[in-house]
Coordinates of C-alpha atoms and ligand atoms in Angstrom, one line a residue:
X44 CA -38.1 7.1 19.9
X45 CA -34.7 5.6 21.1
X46 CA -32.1 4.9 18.5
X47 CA -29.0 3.0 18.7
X48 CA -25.9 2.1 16.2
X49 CA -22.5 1.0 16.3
X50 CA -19.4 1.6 15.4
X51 CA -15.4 1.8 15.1
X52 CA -15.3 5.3 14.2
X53 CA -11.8 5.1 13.6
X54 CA -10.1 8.3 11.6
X55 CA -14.0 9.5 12.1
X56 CA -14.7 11.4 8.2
X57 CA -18.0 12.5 6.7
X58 CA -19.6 8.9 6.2
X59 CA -19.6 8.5 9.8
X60 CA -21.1 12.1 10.5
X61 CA -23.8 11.3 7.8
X62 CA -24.4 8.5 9.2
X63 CA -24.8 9.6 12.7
X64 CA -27.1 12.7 11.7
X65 CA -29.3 10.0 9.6
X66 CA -29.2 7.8 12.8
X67 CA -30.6 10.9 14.7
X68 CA -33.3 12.0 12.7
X69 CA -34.8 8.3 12.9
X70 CA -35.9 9.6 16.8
X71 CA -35.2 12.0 19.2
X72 CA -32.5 10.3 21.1
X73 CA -29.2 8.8 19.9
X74 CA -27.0 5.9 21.4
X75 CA -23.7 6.1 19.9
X76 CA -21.7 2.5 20.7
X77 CA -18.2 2.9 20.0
X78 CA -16.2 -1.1 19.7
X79 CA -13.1 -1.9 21.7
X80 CA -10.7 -3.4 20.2
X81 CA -10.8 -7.1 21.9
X82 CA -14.6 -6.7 20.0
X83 CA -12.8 -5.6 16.7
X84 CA -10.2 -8.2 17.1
X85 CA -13.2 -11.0 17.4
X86 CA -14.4 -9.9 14.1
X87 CA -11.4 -9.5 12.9
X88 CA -11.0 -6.0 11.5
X89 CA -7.7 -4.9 11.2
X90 CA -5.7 -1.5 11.2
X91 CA -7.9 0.4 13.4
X92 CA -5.3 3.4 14.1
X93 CA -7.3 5.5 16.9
X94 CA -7.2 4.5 20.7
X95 CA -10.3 4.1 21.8
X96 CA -11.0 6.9 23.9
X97 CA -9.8 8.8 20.3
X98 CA -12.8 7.3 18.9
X99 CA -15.4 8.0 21.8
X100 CA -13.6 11.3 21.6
X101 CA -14.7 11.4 17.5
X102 CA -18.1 10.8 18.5
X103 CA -18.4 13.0 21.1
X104 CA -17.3 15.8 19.4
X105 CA -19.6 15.2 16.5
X106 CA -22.1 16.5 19.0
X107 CA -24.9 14.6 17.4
X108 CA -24.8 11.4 19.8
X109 CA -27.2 11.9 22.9
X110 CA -25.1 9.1 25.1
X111 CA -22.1 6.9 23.9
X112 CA -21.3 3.5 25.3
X113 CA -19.1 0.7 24.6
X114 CA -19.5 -2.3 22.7
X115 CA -17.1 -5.1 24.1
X116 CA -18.3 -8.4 23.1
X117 CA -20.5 -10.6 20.9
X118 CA -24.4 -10.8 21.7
X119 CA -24.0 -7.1 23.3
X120 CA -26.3 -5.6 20.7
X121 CA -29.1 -7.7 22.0
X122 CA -28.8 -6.8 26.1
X123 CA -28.4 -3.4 24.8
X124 CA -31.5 -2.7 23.0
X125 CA -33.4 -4.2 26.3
X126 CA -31.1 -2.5 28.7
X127 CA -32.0 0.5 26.9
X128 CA -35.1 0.5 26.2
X129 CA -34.3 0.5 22.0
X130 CA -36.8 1.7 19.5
X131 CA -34.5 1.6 16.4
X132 CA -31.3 -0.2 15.8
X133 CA -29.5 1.4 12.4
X134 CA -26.6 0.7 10.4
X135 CA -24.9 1.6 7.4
X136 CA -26.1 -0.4 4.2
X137 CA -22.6 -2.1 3.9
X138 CA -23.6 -4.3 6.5
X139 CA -27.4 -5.1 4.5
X140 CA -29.1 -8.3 6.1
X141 CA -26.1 -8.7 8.6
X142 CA -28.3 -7.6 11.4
X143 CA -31.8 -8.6 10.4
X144 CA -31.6 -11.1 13.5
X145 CA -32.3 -7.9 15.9
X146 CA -35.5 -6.9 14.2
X147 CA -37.3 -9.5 17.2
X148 CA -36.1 -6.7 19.6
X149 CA -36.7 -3.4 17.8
X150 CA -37.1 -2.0 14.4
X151 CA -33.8 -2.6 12.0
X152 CA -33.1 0.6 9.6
X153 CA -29.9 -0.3 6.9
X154 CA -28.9 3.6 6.2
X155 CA -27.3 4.2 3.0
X156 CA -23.7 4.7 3.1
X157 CA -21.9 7.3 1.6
X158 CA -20.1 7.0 -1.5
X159 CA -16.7 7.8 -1.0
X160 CA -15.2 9.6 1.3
X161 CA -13.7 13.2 1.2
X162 CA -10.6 12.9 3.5
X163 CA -8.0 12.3 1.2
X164 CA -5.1 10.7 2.0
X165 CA -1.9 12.6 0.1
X166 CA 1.6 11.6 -0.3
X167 CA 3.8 10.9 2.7
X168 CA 0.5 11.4 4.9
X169 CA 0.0 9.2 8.2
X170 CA -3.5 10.3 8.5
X171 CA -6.6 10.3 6.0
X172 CA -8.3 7.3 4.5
X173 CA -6.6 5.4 1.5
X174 CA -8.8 5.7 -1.5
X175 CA -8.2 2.3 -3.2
X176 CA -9.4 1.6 -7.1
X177 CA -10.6 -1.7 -8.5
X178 CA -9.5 -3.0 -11.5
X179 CA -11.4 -5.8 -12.9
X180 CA -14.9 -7.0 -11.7
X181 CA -14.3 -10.8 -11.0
X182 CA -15.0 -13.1 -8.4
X183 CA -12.0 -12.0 -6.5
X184 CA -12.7 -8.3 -7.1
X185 CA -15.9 -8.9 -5.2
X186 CA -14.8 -10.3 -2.2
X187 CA -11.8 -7.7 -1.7
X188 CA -14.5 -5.1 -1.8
X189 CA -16.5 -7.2 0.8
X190 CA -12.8 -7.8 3.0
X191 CA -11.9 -4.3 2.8
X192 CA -14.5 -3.2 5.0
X193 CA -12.4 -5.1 7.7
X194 CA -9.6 -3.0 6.6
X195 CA -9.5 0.3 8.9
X196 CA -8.3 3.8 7.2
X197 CA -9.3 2.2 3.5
X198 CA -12.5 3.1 1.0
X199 CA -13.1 2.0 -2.0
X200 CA -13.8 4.5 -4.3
X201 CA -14.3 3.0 -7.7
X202 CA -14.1 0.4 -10.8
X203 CA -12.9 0.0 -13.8
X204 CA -13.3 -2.6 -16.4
X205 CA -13.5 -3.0 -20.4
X206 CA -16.6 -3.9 -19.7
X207 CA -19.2 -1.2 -18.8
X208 CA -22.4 -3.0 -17.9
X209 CA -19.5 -5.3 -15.2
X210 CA -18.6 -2.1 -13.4
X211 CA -22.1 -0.8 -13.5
X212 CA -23.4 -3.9 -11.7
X213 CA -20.2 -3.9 -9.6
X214 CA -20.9 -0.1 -8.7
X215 CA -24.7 -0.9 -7.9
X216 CA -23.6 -4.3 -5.6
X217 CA -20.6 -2.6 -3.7
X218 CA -22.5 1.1 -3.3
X219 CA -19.5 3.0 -5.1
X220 CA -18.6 6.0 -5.7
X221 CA -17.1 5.6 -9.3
X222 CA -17.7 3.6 -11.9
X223 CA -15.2 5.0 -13.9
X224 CA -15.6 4.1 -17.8
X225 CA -11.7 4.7 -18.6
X226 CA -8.6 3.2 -16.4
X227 CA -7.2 7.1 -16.6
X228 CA -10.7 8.4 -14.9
X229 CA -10.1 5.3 -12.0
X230 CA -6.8 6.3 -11.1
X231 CA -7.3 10.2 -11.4
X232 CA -10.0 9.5 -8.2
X233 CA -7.8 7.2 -6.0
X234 CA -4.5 6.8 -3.8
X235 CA -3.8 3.2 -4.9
X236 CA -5.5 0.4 -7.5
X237 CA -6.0 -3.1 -6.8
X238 CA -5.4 -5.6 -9.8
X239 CA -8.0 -8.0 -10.4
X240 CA -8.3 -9.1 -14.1
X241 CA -7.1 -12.2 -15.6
X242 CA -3.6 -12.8 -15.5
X243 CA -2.5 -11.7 -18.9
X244 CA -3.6 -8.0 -18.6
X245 CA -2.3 -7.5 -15.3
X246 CA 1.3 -5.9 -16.7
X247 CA 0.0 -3.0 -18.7
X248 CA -2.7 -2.5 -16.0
X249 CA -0.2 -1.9 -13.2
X250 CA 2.5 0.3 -15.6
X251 CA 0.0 2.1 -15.6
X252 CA -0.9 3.0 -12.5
X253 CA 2.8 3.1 -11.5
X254 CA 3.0 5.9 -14.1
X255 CA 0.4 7.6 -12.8
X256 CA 1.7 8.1 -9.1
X257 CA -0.3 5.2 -7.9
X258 CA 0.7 2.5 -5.7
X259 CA -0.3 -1.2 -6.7
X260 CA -1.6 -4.3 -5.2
X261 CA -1.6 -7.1 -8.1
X262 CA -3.5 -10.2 -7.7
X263 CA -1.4 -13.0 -8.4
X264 CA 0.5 -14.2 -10.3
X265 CA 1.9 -10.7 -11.3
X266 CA 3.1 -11.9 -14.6
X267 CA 4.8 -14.8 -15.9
X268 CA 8.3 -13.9 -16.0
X269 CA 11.3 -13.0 -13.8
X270 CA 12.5 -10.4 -15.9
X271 CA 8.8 -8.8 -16.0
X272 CA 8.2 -8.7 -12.6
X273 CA 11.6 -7.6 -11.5
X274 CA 10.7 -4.3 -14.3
X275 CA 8.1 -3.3 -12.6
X276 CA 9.3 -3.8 -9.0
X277 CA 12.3 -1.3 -11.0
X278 CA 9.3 1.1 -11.9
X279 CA 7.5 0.8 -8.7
X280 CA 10.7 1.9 -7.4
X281 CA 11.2 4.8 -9.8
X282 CA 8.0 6.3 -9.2
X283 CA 8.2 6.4 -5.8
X284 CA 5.2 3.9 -5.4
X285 CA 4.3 0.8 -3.0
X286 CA 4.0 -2.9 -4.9
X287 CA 2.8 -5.8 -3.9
X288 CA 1.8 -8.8 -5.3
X289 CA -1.2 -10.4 -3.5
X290 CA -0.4 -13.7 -2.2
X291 CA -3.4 -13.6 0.5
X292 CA -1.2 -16.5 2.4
X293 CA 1.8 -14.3 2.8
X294 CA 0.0 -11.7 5.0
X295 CA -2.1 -14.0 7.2
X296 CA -0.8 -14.0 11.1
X297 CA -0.7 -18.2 11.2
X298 CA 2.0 -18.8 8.1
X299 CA 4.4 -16.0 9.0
X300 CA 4.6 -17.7 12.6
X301 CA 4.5 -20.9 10.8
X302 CA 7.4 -19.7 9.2
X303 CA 9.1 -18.1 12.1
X304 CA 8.7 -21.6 14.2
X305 CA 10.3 -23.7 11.5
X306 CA 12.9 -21.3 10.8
X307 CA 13.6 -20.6 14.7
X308 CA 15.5 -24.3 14.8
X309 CA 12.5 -26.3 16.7
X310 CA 12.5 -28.5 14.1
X311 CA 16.6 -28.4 13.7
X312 CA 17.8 -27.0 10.4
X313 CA 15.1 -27.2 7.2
X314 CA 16.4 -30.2 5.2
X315 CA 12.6 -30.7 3.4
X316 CA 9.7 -28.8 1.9
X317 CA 6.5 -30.4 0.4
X318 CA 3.7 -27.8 -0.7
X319 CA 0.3 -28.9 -2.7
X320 CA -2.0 -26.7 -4.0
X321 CA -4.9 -28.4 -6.4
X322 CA -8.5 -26.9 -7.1
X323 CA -11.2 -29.1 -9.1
X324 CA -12.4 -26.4 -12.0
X325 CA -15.3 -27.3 -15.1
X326 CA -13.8 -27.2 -18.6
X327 CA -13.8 -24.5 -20.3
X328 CA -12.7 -22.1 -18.0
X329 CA -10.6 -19.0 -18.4
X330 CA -8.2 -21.0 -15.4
X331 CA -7.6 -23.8 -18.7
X332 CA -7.6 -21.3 -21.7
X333 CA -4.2 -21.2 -23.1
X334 CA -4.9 -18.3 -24.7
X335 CA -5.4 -16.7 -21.1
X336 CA -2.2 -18.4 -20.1
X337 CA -3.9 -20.9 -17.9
X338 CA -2.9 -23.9 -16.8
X339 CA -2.1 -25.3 -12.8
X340 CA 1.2 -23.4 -12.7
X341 CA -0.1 -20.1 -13.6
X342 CA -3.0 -20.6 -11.2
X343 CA -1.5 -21.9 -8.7
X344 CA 1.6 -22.8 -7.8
X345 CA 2.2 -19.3 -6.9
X346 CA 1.2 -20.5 -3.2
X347 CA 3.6 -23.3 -3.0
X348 CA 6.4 -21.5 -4.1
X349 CA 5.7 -19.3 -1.5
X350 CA 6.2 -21.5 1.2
X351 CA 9.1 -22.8 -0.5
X352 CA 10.9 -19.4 -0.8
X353 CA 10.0 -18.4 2.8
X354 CA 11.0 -21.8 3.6
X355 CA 14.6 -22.3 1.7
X356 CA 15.1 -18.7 0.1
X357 CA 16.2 -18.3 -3.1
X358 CA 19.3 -19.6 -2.9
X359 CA 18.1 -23.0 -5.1
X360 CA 20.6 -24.5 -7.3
X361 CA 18.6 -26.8 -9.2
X362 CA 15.1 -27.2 -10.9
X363 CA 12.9 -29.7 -12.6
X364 CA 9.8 -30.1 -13.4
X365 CA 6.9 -32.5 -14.8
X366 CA 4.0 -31.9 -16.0
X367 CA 0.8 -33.2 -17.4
X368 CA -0.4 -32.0 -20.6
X369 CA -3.5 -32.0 -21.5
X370 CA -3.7 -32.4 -25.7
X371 CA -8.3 -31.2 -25.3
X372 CA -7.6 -28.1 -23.9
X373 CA -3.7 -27.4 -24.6
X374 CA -2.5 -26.4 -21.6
X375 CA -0.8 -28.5 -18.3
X376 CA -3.2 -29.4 -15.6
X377 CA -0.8 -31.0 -13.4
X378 CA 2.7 -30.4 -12.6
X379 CA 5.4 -31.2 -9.9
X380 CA 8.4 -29.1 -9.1
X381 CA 11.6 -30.4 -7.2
X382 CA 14.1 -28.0 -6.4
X383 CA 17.1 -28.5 -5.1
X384 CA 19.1 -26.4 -2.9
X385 CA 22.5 -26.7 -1.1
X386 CA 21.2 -28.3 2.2
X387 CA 17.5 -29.2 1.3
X388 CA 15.3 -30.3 -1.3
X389 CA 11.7 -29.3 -2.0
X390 CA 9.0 -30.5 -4.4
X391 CA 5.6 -28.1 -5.1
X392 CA 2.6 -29.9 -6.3
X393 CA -0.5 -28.0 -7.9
X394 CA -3.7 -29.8 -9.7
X395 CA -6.3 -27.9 -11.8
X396 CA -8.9 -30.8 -12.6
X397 CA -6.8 -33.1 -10.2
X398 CA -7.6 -33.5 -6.4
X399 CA -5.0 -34.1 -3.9
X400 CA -4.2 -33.4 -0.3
X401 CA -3.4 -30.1 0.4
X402 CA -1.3 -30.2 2.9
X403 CA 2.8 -29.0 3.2
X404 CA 4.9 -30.5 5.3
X405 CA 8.1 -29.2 6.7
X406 CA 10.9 -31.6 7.6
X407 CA 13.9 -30.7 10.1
X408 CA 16.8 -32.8 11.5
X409 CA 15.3 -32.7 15.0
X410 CA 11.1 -32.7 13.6
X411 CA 8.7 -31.4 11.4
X412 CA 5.7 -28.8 10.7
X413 CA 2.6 -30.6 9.8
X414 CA 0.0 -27.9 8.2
X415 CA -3.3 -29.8 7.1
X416 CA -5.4 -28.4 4.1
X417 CA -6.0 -25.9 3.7
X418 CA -2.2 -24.7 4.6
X419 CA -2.8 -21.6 2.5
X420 CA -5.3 -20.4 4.9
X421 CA -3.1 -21.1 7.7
X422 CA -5.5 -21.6 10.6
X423 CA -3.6 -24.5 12.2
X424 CA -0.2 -26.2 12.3
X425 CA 1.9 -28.6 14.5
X426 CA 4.8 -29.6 15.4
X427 CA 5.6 -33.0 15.3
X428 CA 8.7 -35.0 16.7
X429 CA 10.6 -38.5 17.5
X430 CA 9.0 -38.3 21.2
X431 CA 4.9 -37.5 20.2
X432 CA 5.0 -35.9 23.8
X433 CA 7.0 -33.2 22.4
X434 CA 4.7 -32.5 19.5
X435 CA 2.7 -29.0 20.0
X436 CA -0.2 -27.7 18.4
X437 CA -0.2 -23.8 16.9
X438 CA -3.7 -22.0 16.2
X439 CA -4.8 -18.7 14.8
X440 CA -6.9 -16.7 12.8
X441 CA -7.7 -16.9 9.4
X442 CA -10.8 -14.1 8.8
X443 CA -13.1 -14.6 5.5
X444 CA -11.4 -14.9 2.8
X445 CA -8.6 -13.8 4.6
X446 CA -7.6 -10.9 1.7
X447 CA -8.3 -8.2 4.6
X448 CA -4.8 -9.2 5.7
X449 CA -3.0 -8.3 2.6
X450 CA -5.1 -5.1 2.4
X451 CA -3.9 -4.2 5.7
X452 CA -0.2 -4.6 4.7
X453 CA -0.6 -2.4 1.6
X454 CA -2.5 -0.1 3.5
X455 CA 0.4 0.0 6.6
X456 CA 3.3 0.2 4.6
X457 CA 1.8 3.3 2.5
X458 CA 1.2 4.5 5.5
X459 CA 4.4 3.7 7.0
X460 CA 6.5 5.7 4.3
X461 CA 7.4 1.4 3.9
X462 CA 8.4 0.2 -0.3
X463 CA 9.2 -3.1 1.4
X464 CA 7.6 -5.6 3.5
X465 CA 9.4 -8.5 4.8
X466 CA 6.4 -10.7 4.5
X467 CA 6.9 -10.8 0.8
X468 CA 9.9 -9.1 -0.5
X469 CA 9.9 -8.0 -4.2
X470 CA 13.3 -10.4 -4.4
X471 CA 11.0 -13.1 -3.4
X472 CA 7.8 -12.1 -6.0
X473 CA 10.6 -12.5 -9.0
X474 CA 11.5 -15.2 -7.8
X475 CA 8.8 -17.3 -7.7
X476 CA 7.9 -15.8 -11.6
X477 CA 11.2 -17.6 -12.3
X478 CA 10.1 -20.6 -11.2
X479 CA 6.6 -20.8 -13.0
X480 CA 7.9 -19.2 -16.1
X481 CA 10.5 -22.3 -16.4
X482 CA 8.2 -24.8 -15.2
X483 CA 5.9 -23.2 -17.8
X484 CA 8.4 -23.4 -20.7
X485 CA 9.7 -27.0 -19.4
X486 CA 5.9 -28.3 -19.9
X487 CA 5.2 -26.6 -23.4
X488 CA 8.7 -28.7 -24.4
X489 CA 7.2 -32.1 -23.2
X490 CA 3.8 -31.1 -25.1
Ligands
LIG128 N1 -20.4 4.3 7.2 C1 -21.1 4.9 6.2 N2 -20.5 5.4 5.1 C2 -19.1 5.2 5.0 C3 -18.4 4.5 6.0 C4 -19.1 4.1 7.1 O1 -22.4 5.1 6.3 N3 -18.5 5.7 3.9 C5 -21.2 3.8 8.4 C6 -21.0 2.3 8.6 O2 -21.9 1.6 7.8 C7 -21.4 2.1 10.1 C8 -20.8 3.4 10.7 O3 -20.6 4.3 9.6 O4 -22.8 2.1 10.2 C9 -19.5 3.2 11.4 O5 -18.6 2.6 10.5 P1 -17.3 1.9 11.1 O6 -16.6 2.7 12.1 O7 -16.5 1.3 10.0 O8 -18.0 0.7 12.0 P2 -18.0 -0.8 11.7 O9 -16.6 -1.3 12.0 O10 -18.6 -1.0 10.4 O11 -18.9 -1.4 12.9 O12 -20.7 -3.6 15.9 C10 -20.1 -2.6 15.1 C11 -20.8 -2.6 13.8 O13 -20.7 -3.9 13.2 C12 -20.3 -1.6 12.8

């Protein structure tokens, strides 16, 4: 029987070799295929560290591959398993169903995967895989765990919630290691947390990792206050510790160049900035409970002020705001923020239970940036000016759910020895908390 799997095998540790022995004893002979990284680009997985000829090198060495070849592009699995005369094609179970479609060529085996992974990676270390810790068990928990396997050098070890039959569930679904049943037993097992629960909890959640030695990536918004976030960026700092706050949009390769290109003159000097960010959501949900802090501008307008910050910095000198309050459910569903700064003005929009376009816009003295919704996945953008034969059209990538890019980041600058990342300074994280937690104080006034 001829078997075949694939594979990055990048930093190669003991899931791999398990997976290759398991691969093995399916038949008698083994075809290791090892992706380039034009074919991990494609897919979009991110921070693979090894060369390639490193990771044929991993294989090899293993010594339990038979022959190893390459896997370049999309559609290669299928010629192979004819080329090669394939009994058996098998995979680890994080990629369950994915490749079903092969089973009209030769027999598909999912292989469990193996929980956790025993390279650690310790302080200061380039090397090792970055044993990351959930936090929280929501919607958005789930689909980190399901990016971060486009994430190279990063395994996620465990859960945590208040709630024990949630992180049982989420161990079973995700194949963990750890479902840990107290926040200290999470963050004895791992390198770094990821915050994921509602809003209101995330402060004490992240002291406490920061405490602990343990770098932090907090979903947003952080918290609701300048002087909050700018405390724990202090602590972060203390400690020794990486934090972030997760604005997905700030990582992703097509708004930074977005950002580059209007701020590179193209489009003469930034005199305008319009952002919208509005999501349709079924009453009651935790997004409108007030006594969750909900409400559009804690939701959302974290996004727009992003692009307004990267945009215009935080040099504003003036800020009002409106919002609509809703007297049912007691919190604002609909708000609009004009700031006003030396040279330019800007307005953010956001909408929970209100539809708008999505879109920002960018004005300049000599043109402007059109980005269509959704801008916050930032696949595509133009350039628009006076003479239409000027105008130029930008496009990238935006993978999934496009979280894999902030996960990267996080993952790079621990790596890196990095506290700071220019894509989203701390400066820029308090910042926007300013702005929300005033827009947020302005709308409870009008109430
Ligand atoms: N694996 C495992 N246990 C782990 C980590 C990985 O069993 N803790 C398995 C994966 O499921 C995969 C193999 O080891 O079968 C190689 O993992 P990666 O190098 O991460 O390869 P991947 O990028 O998942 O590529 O065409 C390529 C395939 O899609 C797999």
């Amino acid at each position: 029987m001829r078997v075949i799997t694939y594979g990055t095998f990048d930093l190669f540790h003991d899931g791999h070799r398990r997976l290759l022995e398991r691969a093995k004893e399916l038949g008698d002979h083994l075809i290791v295929a090892v992706t380039t990284e034009n074919f991990d680009d494609a897919r979009g997985k991110l921070n693979v560290q090894q060369s390639l000829m490193d990771r044929i090198r991993n294989v090899q060495e293993s010594g339990i591959a038979d022959e190893v070849i390459i896997e370049e592009y999309e559609g290669q699995k299928i010629n192979d398993i004819q080329k090669h005369s394939v009994d058996i094609f098998a995979i680890g179970s994080d990629w369950l169903g994915k490749f079903d479609y092969l089973s009209d060529y030769c027999k598909v085996v999912y292989l469990e995967r193996t929980k956790g992974v025993s390279s650690t990676m310790l302080r200061n270390e380039t090397a090792g895989i970055l044993r990351i810790g959930v936090i929280g068990t929501g919607r958005i928990a789930n689909r980190f765990v399901d990016e971060a396997r486009f994430v190279s050098g990063v395994d996620i070890e465990g859960v945590y919630s208040r709630d024990a039959g949630n992180v049982r569930d989420f161990t079973a679904a995700h194949e963990l290691d750890l479902g840990a049943s107290s926040i200290t037993e999470l963050l004895d097992a791992v390198d770094a947390v990821y915050v994921a629960t509602p809003h209101d909890s995330h402060e004490a959640y992240v002291r406490q990792a920061i405490d602990a030695g343990k770098h932090v990536l907090c979903e947003k918004p952080m918290t609701l206050s300048s002087a909050s976030t700018q405390e724990l960026y202090a602590l972060a700092e203390q400690h020794d510790v990486v934090l972030v706050e997760a604005i997905k949009t700030a990582f992703s390769p097509g708004f930074q160049r977005m950002v580059a290109v209007a701020r590179s003159g193209s489009i003469g000097d930034v005199r305008s900035v319009e952002a919208t960010f509005t999501k349709l959501t079924a009453a009651p949900s935790r997004e409108l409970d007030p006594a969750h802090d909900g409400g559009s501008l804690s939701e959302l307008a974290t996004y727009p002020l992003l692009a307004v910050v990267k945009l215009l910095g935080e040099g504003h000198v003036d800020l009002q705001s409106s919002s609509l309050w809703s007297e049912d459910l007691g919190v604002e569903t609909f708000s609009r923020l004009n700031l006003r700064y030396p040279h330019a003005i800007a307005s953010a929009t956001t909408g929970l239970g209100v539809k708008s376009e999505g879109c920002l816009i960018v004005a300049g003295t000599k043109g402007y940036i059109y980005v269509p919704a959704p801008w916050w996945k930032t696949e595509y953008f133009e350039a628009r000016f006076e003479n239409q034969s000027e105008n130029k059209k930008f496009y990238y990538k935006f993978d999934g759910d496009g979280l894999r890019y902030e996960i990267a980041e996080f993952s790079s600058m621990i790596r890196r020895g990095d506290r700071e990342t220019f894509k989203l300074r701390p400066s820029e994280s308090v910042w926007i908390a300013g702005i929300i937690e005033s827009a947020r104080a302005d709308a409870e006034r009008f109430a």
